[in-house]
Tab-separated table of C-alpha atoms in Angstrom:
chain	number	residue	atom	x	y	z
A	2	TRP	CA	46.841	52.932	-1.813
A	3	ALA	CA	49.074	51.517	-4.428
A	4	PRO	CA	51.429	48.468	-3.876
A	5	SER	CA	53.473	47.899	-6.631
A	6	ASP	CA	51.397	48.701	-9.780
A	7	ILE	CA	47.868	48.210	-8.334
A	8	ILE	CA	45.924	50.978	-7.363
A	9	PHE	CA	43.281	50.312	-4.400
A	10	LYS	CA	40.501	52.849	-4.181
A	11	PHE	CA	37.798	53.622	-1.387
A	12	GLU	CA	35.588	56.532	-1.229
A	13	SER	CA	32.637	57.676	0.813
A	14	THR	CA	30.476	60.808	0.591
A	15	TYR	CA	27.483	62.176	2.545
A	16	VAL	CA	25.454	65.034	1.385
A	17	ASP	CA	22.813	66.745	3.418
A	18	THR	CA	20.896	69.260	1.524
A	19	LEU	CA	19.980	72.588	3.205
A	20	SER	CA	17.234	73.648	0.835
A	21	ASP	CA	13.617	72.285	1.188
A	22	ASP	CA	13.345	72.040	-2.426
A	23	PRO	CA	11.365	69.259	-3.325
A	24	LEU	CA	13.784	68.127	-6.292
A	25	LEU	CA	16.329	67.657	-4.173
A	26	SER	CA	17.043	64.548	-1.938
A	27	PRO	CA	17.189	65.562	1.519
A	28	SER	CA	20.502	63.168	2.119
A	29	SER	CA	22.433	60.582	0.524
A	30	TRP	CA	25.438	58.269	1.261
A	31	GLN	CA	27.552	56.977	-1.535
A	32	ASN	CA	30.371	54.561	-1.179
A	33	GLY	CA	32.824	52.879	-3.607
A	34	VAL	CA	35.652	50.728	-3.682
A	35	GLY	CA	37.748	49.727	-6.498
A	36	VAL	CA	41.064	48.278	-7.864
A	37	GLU	CA	43.135	49.366	-10.949
A	38	MET	CA	45.652	47.019	-12.543
A	39	PRO	CA	47.734	47.614	-15.560
A	40	TRP	CA	48.758	44.289	-17.558
A	41	ASN	CA	51.791	43.963	-20.037
A	42	ILE	CA	50.732	42.171	-23.351
A	43	GLY	CA	53.691	41.916	-25.662
A	44	SER	CA	54.727	45.382	-26.304
A	45	THR	CA	51.141	46.818	-25.241
A	46	THR	CA	49.339	47.805	-22.250
A	47	MET	CA	46.087	47.166	-20.839
A	48	THR	CA	44.857	48.741	-17.653
A	49	THR	CA	41.617	47.295	-16.157
A	50	ILE	CA	39.300	48.922	-13.505
A	51	LEU	CA	36.806	47.198	-11.141
A	52	GLN	CA	34.613	49.329	-9.293
A	53	VAL	CA	31.549	48.794	-6.986
A	54	TYR	CA	29.260	51.460	-5.393
A	55	TYR	CA	26.684	51.237	-2.976
A	56	GLY	CA	24.519	54.423	-2.452
A	57	LYS	CA	21.635	55.313	-0.154
A	58	ASN	CA	18.906	58.132	-0.738
A	59	GLU	CA	16.010	59.196	0.862
A	60	ARG	CA	14.332	59.662	-2.541
A	61	ALA	CA	13.692	57.418	-5.761
A	62	PRO	CA	15.833	58.442	-8.785
A	63	ASP	CA	13.813	60.202	-11.255
A	64	ASN	CA	14.299	61.083	-14.971
A	65	LEU	CA	15.809	64.617	-14.392
A	66	VAL	CA	19.221	65.449	-15.003
A	67	SER	CA	20.175	65.747	-11.291
A	68	SER	CA	19.643	62.144	-10.973
A	69	THR	CA	22.268	60.901	-13.395
A	70	GLY	CA	24.681	60.142	-10.463
A	71	ARG	CA	22.068	57.672	-9.295
A	72	LEU	CA	23.373	55.202	-11.938
A	73	PHE	CA	25.980	54.390	-9.256
A	74	ASP	CA	23.430	53.385	-6.518
A	75	ARG	CA	24.079	49.802	-6.610
A	76	ALA	CA	26.666	49.432	-9.336
A	77	ALA	CA	29.744	47.392	-10.365
A	78	ILE	CA	31.772	48.510	-13.053
A	79	LEU	CA	34.297	46.605	-15.557
A	80	ALA	CA	36.630	48.680	-17.739
A	81	ALA	CA	39.697	48.216	-19.820
A	82	ARG	CA	41.860	50.466	-21.797
A	83	TRP	CA	44.165	48.506	-24.380
A	84	SER	CA	46.796	50.742	-25.853
A	85	LEU	CA	47.596	48.899	-29.123
A	86	SER	CA	50.041	51.372	-30.098
A	87	SER	CA	50.923	55.152	-29.258
A	88	ASP	CA	48.377	55.853	-31.988
A	89	ALA	CA	45.576	53.192	-31.573
A	90	ASN	CA	43.220	52.260	-28.404
A	91	LEU	CA	40.441	49.913	-27.510
A	92	LEU	CA	38.203	50.759	-24.712
A	93	ALA	CA	35.402	48.801	-23.125
A	94	SER	CA	33.387	49.205	-20.230
A	95	PHE	CA	30.522	47.627	-18.543
A	96	LEU	CA	28.220	48.951	-15.603
A	97	TYR	CA	25.803	46.546	-13.949
A	98	ASP	CA	22.937	47.536	-11.825
A	99	TYR	CA	22.899	44.909	-9.395
A	100	GLU	CA	19.853	45.773	-7.776
A	101	GLY	CA	17.559	45.897	-10.811
A	102	GLY	CA	19.590	43.568	-13.203
A	103	ALA	CA	19.700	46.725	-15.809
A	104	HIS	CA	23.299	47.111	-17.539
A	105	TYR	CA	25.074	49.596	-19.696
A	106	SER	CA	28.090	48.485	-22.265
A	107	HIS	CA	30.321	50.897	-24.217
A	108	ILE	CA	33.215	49.751	-26.517
A	109	ALA	CA	35.025	52.106	-28.857
A	110	TYR	CA	38.212	51.867	-31.004
A	111	ASP	CA	40.303	54.876	-31.906
A	112	ILE	CA	43.022	55.783	-33.885
A	113	LYS	CA	45.454	59.118	-34.653
A	114	LEU	CA	45.294	59.057	-38.624
A	115	THR	CA	47.670	61.859	-38.761
A	116	ASP	CA	48.729	64.353	-36.126
A	117	ALA	CA	45.670	66.467	-36.609
A	118	LEU	CA	43.038	63.782	-37.632
A	119	LYS	CA	41.728	61.228	-35.120
A	120	ALA	CA	38.920	58.644	-36.046
A	121	GLU	CA	36.726	56.767	-33.647
A	122	ILE	CA	33.968	53.964	-33.980
A	123	SER	CA	32.198	53.145	-30.765
A	124	ALA	CA	28.494	51.550	-29.564
A	125	ASP	CA	26.520	51.974	-26.643
A	126	LEU	CA	24.358	49.396	-25.348
A	127	ILE	CA	21.568	49.529	-22.761
A	128	GLU	CA	19.368	46.626	-21.480
A	129	GLY	CA	17.260	46.424	-18.581
A	130	ASP	CA	13.277	46.306	-17.311
A	131	PRO	CA	11.931	49.615	-18.285
A	132	ASP	CA	10.696	50.021	-14.627
A	133	THR	CA	14.439	50.704	-13.590
A	134	PHE	CA	16.182	53.643	-13.541
A	135	LEU	CA	18.807	52.415	-16.049
A	136	GLY	CA	16.161	50.703	-18.232
A	137	THR	CA	14.150	53.486	-18.793
A	138	TYR	CA	16.908	54.307	-21.446
A	139	THR	CA	16.643	50.825	-22.817
A	140	LYS	CA	15.853	52.185	-26.469
A	141	ASN	CA	18.578	54.464	-26.568
A	142	ASP	CA	21.338	52.249	-28.093
A	143	ARG	CA	23.641	54.059	-30.206
A	144	ALA	CA	26.856	53.677	-32.468
A	145	CYS	CA	29.015	56.527	-33.555
A	146	LEU	CA	31.596	57.079	-36.011
A	147	LYS	CA	33.571	60.389	-34.965
A	148	LEU	CA	36.258	62.510	-36.721
A	149	SER	CA	38.279	64.759	-35.035
A	150	TYR	CA	40.530	67.529	-36.874
A	151	LEU	CA	42.569	69.661	-34.571
A	152	TRP	CA	44.278	72.667	-36.151
């Protein structure tokens, strides 16, 4: 639903597993609501997103790749993309696990140096009690410098 420039989103998913595989959760519900809004800041544009998720699963998450979507079981997300120019962007996002209190932050700046060369600098920070699903990765903070050349 999108009156004017604001976009409202609602999603709901139910999954019922047909397999008896113990690695798969028997069933799950995932629900989310969100709003997306553009802002004009001088001659630039910033797009912001706020989303809240609630999921219910019969099984606790584990550290397998199949559980990565479980980050959204009880999560609120705030994100922004600021187009500083046609060649430069600033991105920031924050995910908060409102059940376990853990959080993940991402910030990045990218710039197109030439038609073929792009540079990006970014940082990812994860904080939380190691007993929480997201907090399991609390020692995995990182900073990156990336150069991309297309030919």
